[in-house]
Short mmCIF file of C-alpha atoms in Angstrom, two decimals:
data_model
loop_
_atom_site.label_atom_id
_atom_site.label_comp_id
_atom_site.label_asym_id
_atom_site.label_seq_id
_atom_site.Cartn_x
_atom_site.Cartn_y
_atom_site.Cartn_z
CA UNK A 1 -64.83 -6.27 -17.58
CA UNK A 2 -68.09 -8.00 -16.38
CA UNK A 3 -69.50 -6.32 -13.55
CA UNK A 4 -73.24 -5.71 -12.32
CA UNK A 5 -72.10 -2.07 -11.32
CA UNK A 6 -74.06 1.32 -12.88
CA UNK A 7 -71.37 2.60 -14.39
CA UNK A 8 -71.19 5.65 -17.20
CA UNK A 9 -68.54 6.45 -20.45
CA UNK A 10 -65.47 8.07 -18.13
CA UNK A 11 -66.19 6.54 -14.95
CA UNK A 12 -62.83 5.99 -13.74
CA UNK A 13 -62.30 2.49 -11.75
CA UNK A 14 -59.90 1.24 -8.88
CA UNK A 15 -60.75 -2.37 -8.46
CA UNK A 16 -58.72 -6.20 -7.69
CA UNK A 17 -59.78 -8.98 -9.38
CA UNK A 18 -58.71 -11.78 -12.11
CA UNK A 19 -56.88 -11.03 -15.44
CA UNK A 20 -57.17 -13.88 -18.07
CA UNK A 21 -57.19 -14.81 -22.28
CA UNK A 22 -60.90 -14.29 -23.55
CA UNK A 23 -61.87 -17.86 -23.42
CA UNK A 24 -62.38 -19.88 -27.06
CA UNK A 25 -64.50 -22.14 -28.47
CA UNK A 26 -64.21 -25.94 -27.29
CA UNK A 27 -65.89 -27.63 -29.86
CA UNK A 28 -64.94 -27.02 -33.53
CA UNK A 29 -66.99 -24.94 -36.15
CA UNK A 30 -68.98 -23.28 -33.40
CA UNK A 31 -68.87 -19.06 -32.56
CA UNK A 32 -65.75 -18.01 -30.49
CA UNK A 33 -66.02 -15.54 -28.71
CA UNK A 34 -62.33 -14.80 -28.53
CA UNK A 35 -62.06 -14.04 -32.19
CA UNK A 36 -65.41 -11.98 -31.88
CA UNK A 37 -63.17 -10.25 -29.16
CA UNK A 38 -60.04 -9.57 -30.40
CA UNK A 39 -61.58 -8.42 -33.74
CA UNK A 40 -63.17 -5.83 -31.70
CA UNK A 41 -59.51 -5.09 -29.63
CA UNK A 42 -60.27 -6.83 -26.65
CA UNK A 43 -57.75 -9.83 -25.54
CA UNK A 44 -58.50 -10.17 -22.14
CA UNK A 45 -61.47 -10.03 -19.75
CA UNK A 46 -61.32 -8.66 -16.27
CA UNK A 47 -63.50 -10.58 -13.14
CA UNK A 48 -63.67 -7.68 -10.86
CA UNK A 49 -64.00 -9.11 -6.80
CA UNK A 50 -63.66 -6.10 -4.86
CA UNK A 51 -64.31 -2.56 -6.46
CA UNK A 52 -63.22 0.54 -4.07
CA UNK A 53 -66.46 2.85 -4.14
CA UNK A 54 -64.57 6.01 -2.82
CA UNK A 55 -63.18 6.50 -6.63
CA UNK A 56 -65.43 4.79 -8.64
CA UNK A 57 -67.30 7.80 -9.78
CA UNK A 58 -64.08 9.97 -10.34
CA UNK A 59 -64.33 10.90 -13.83
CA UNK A 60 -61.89 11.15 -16.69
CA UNK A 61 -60.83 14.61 -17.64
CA UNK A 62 -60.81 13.42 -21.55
CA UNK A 63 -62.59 16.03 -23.52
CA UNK A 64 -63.49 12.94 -26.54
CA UNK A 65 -64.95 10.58 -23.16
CA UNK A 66 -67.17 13.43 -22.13
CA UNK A 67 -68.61 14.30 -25.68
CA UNK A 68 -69.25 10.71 -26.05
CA UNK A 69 -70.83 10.30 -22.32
CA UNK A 70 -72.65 13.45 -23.30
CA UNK A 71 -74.20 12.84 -26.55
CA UNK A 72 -75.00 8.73 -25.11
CA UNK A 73 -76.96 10.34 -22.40
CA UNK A 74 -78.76 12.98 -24.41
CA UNK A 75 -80.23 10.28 -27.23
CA UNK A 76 -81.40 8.25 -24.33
CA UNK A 77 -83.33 10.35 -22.82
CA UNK A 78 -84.82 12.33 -25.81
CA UNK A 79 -86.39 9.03 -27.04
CA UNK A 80 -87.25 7.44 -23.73
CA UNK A 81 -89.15 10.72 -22.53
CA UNK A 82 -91.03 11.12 -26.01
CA UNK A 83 -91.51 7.21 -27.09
CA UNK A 84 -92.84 4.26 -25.78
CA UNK A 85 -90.32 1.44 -24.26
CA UNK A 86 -90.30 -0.30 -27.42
CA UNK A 87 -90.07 2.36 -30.09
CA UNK A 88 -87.20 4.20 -27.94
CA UNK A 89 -85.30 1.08 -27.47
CA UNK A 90 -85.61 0.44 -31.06
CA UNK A 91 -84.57 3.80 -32.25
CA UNK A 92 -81.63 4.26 -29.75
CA UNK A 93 -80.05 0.78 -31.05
CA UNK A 94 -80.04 2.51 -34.57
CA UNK A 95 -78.42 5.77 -33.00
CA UNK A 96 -76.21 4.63 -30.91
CA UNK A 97 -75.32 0.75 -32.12
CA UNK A 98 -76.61 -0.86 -28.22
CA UNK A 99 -78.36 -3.87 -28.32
CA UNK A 100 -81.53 -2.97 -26.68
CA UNK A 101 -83.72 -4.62 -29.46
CA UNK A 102 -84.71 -8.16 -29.16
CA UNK A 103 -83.43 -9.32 -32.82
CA UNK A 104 -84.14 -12.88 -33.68
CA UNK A 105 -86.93 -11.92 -35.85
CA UNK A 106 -85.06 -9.45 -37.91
CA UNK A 107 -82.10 -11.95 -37.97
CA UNK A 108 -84.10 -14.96 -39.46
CA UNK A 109 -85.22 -12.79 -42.07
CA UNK A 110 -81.77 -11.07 -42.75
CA UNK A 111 -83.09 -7.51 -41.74
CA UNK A 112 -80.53 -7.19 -38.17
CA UNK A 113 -78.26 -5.11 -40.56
CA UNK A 114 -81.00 -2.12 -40.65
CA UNK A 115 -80.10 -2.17 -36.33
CA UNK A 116 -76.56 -1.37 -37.29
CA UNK A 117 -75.10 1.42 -38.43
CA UNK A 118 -74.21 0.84 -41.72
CA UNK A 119 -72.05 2.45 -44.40
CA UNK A 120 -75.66 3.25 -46.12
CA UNK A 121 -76.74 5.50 -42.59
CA UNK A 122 -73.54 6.82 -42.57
CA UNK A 123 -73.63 8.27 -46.73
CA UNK A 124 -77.48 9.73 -45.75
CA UNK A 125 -76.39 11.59 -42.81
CA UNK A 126 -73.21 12.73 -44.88
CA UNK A 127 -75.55 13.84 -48.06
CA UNK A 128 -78.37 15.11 -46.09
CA UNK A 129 -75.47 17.59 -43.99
CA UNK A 130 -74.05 18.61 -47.36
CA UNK A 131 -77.52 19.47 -48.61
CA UNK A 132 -78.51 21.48 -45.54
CA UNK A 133 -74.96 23.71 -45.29
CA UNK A 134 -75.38 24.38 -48.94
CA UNK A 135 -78.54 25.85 -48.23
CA UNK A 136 -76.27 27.83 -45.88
CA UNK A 137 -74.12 29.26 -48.69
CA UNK A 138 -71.07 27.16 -48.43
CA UNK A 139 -69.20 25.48 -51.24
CA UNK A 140 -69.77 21.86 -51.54
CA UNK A 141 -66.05 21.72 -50.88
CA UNK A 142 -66.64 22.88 -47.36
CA UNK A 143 -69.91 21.58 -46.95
CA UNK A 144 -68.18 17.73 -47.74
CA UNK A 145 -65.37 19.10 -45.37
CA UNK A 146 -67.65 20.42 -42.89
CA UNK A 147 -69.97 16.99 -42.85
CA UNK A 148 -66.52 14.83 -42.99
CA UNK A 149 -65.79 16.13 -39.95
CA UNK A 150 -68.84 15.89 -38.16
CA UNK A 151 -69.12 12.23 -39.25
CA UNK A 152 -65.52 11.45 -37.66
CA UNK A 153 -66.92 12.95 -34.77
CA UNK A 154 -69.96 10.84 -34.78
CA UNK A 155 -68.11 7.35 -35.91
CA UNK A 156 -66.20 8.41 -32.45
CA UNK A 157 -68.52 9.11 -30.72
CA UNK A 158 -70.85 5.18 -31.41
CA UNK A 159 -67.18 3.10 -31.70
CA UNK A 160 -65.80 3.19 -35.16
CA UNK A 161 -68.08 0.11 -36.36
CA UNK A 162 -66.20 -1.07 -39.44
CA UNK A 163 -68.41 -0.37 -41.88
CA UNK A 164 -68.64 2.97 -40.41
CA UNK A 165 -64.62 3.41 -40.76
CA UNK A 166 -65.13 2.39 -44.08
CA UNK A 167 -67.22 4.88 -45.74
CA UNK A 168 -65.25 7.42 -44.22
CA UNK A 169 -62.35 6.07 -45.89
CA UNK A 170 -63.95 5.89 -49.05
CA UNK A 171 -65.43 9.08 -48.61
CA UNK A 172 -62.06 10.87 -47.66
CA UNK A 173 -60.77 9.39 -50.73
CA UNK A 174 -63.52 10.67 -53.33
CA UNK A 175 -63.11 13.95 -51.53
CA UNK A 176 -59.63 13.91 -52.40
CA UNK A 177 -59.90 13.21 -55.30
CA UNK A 178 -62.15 15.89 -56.26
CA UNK A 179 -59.97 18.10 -54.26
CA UNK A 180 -57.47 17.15 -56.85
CA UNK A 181 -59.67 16.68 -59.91
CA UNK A 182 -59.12 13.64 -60.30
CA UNK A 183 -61.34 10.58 -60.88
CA UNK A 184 -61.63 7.87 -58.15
CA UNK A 185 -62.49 4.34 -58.90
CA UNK A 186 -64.65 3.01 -55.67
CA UNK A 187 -63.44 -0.72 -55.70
CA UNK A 188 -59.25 0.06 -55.68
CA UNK A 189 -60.75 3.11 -52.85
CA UNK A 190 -62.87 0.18 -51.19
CA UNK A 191 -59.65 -2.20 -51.01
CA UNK A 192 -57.04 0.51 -49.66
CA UNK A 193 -59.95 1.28 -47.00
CA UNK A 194 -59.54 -2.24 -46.02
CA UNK A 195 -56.00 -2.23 -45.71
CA UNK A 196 -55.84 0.33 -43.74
CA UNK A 197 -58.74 -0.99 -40.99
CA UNK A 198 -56.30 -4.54 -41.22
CA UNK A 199 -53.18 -2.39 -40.93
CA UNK A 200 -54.84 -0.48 -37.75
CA UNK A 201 -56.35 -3.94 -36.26
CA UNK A 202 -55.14 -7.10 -38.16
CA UNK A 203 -57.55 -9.21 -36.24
CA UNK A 204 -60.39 -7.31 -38.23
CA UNK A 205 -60.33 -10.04 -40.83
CA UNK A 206 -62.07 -12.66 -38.58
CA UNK A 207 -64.92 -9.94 -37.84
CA UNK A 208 -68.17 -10.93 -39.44
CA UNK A 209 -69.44 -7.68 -39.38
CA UNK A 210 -65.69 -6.80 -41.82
CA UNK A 211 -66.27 -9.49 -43.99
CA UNK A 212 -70.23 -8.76 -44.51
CA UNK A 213 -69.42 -4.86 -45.32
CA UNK A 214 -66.54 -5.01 -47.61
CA UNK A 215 -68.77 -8.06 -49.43
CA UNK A 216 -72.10 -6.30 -49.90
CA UNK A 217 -70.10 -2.98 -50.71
CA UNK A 218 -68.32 -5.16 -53.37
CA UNK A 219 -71.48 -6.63 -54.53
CA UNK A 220 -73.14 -2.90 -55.27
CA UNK A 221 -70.03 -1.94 -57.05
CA UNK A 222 -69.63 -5.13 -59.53
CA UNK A 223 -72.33 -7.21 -59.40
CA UNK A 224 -75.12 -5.10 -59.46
CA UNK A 225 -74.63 -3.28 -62.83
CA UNK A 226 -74.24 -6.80 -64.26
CA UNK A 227 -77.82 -8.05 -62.55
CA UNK A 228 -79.37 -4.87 -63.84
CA UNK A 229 -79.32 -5.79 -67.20
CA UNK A 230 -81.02 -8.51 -67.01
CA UNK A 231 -84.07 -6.59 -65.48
CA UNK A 232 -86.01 -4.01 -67.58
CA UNK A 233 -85.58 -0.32 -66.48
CA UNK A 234 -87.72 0.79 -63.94
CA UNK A 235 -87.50 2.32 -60.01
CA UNK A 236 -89.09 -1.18 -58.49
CA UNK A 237 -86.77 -3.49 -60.93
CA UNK A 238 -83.90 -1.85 -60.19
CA UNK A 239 -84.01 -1.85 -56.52
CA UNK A 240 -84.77 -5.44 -57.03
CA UNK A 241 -81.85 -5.80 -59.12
CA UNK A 242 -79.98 -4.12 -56.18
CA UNK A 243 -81.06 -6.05 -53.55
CA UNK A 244 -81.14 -9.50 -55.23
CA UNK A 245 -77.45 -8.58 -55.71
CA UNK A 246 -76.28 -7.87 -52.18
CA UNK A 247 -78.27 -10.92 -50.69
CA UNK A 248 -76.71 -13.40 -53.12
CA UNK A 249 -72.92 -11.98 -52.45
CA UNK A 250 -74.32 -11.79 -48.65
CA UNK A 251 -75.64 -15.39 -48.93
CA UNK A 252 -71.87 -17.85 -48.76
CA UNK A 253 -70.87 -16.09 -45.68
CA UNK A 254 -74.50 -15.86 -43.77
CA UNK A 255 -74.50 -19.47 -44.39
CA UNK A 256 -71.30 -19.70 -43.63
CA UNK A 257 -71.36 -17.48 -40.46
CA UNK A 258 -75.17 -18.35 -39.40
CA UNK A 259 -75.66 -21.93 -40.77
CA UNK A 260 -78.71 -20.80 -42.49
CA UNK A 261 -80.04 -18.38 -45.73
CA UNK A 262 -83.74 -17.60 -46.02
CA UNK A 263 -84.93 -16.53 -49.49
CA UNK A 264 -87.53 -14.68 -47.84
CA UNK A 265 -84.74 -12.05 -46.81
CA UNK A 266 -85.09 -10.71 -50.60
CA UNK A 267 -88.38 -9.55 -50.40
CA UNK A 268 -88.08 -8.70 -47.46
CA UNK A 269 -85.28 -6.02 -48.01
CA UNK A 270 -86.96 -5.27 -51.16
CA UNK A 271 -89.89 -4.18 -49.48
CA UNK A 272 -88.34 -3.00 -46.05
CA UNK A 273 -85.91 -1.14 -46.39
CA UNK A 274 -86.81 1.59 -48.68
CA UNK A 275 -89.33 2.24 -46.13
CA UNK A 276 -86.61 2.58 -43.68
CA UNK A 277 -84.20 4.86 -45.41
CA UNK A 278 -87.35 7.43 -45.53
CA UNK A 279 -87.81 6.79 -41.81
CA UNK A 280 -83.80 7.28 -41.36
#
């Protein structure tokens, strides 16, 4: 629903208006929107023309709508009381996957993927819990169980992004299998994570965002050992190795998806984003 209304996660609405299909692209080869929608579970958008204000601010009893209103407004307001307009903005797109940041730079040279949260955020929050709660004394089996859980909770809480629902996945699957002592092979536990985000929304499949995850995570698993031996050992050839790998899987489907690559983008993850997983 489009709407210039203030509303918050919960608000519950009583409103008239117009129901119709998300509308498509007219001319060929260009972005539609109604794939970009329905990949995300939308089908329809809602034209609101009279909104009753008695009710509008009734809100929702749901204990997972509050948590997520909750933590939304809490991140917010940390940052914007403590940062300046363009620091906060930056660092609550990270958090919280809005888009507050003004991109195009980032996007021309292939950086916009640091803005989202990635599988990558998702294993350093995962690894840095499991590092703090065995500090506590726990197990690592309850420490992975314990920071399992709070990452569900958290992939709730900013909209199950799909790379998001796929390190879970894959992360739920290692688990098991060390649960069971037995040894897990990421790519088959990368492909059965896809299934099951297809089996939950078919429509994921026409998701660039899908496609772009599942390809880079692909790219880490099989290319990258290949491209590493053609480097000589060392901490700044191999994250060359690595990143040279992603970008050219990445680089079919940004043209692809984009209508443009820029070779800069290598050096400029190379040098980037190392920096950034500190900062993270």
């Amino acid at each position: 629903m489009f709407n210039e209304g203030d509303f918050d996660i919960g608000d519950m609405i009583s409103c008239r208006g117009d129901l119709k299909l998300v509308n498509r692209n007219t001319n060929p080869n260009l972005f539609s929107y109604r794939f970009y929608a329905i990949s995300k579970g939308i089908g329809t958008e809602f034209k609101a023309k009279e909104i009753n204000p008695e009710i509008t601010r009734e809100k929702s009893n749901n204990i997972f709508l509050t948590l997520r209103r909750k933590f939304t407004n809490y991140i917010n307001r940390i940052f914007k009381n403590n940062l300046s307009k363009d620091s906060a903005d930056f660092v609550t797109s990270v958090i919280l996957v809005d888009n507050l940041f003004d991109k195009t730079d980032l996007n021309k040279l292939g950086l916009a993927h640091i803005l989202a949260v990635s599988g990558f955020h998702i294993d350093l929050l995962m690894t840095f819990m499991v590092f703090i709660l065995s500090k506590t004394g726990l197990s690592y089996k309850k420490s992975m169980l314990v920071s399992l859980s709070l990452a569900l909770i958290y992939g709730y809480i900013i909209g199950f992004a799909y790379s998001v629902l796929r390190v879970l996945i894959v992360n739920a699957i290692s688990f098991l299998g060390f649960l069971l002592r037995r040894g897990v092979d990421r790519v088959k536990a990368l492909m059965v994570s896809a299934i099951i985000i297809l089996f939950i929304n078919p429509f994921a499949i026409l998701n660039t965002g899908f496609i772009l995850s599942f390809t880079t995570m692909f790219a880490i698993y099989k290319i990258y050992p290949k491209v590493k031996t053609y480097f000589k050992e060392g901490f700044i050839r191999d994250r060359l190795a690595f990143t040279t790998s992603i970008q050219l899987a990445a680089m079919p489907f940004s043209v692809y998806y984009f209508r443009y690559f820029n070779f800069v983008s290598i050096l400029a993850n190379f040098l980037i984003v190392p920096v950034f997983e500190i900062a993270m």
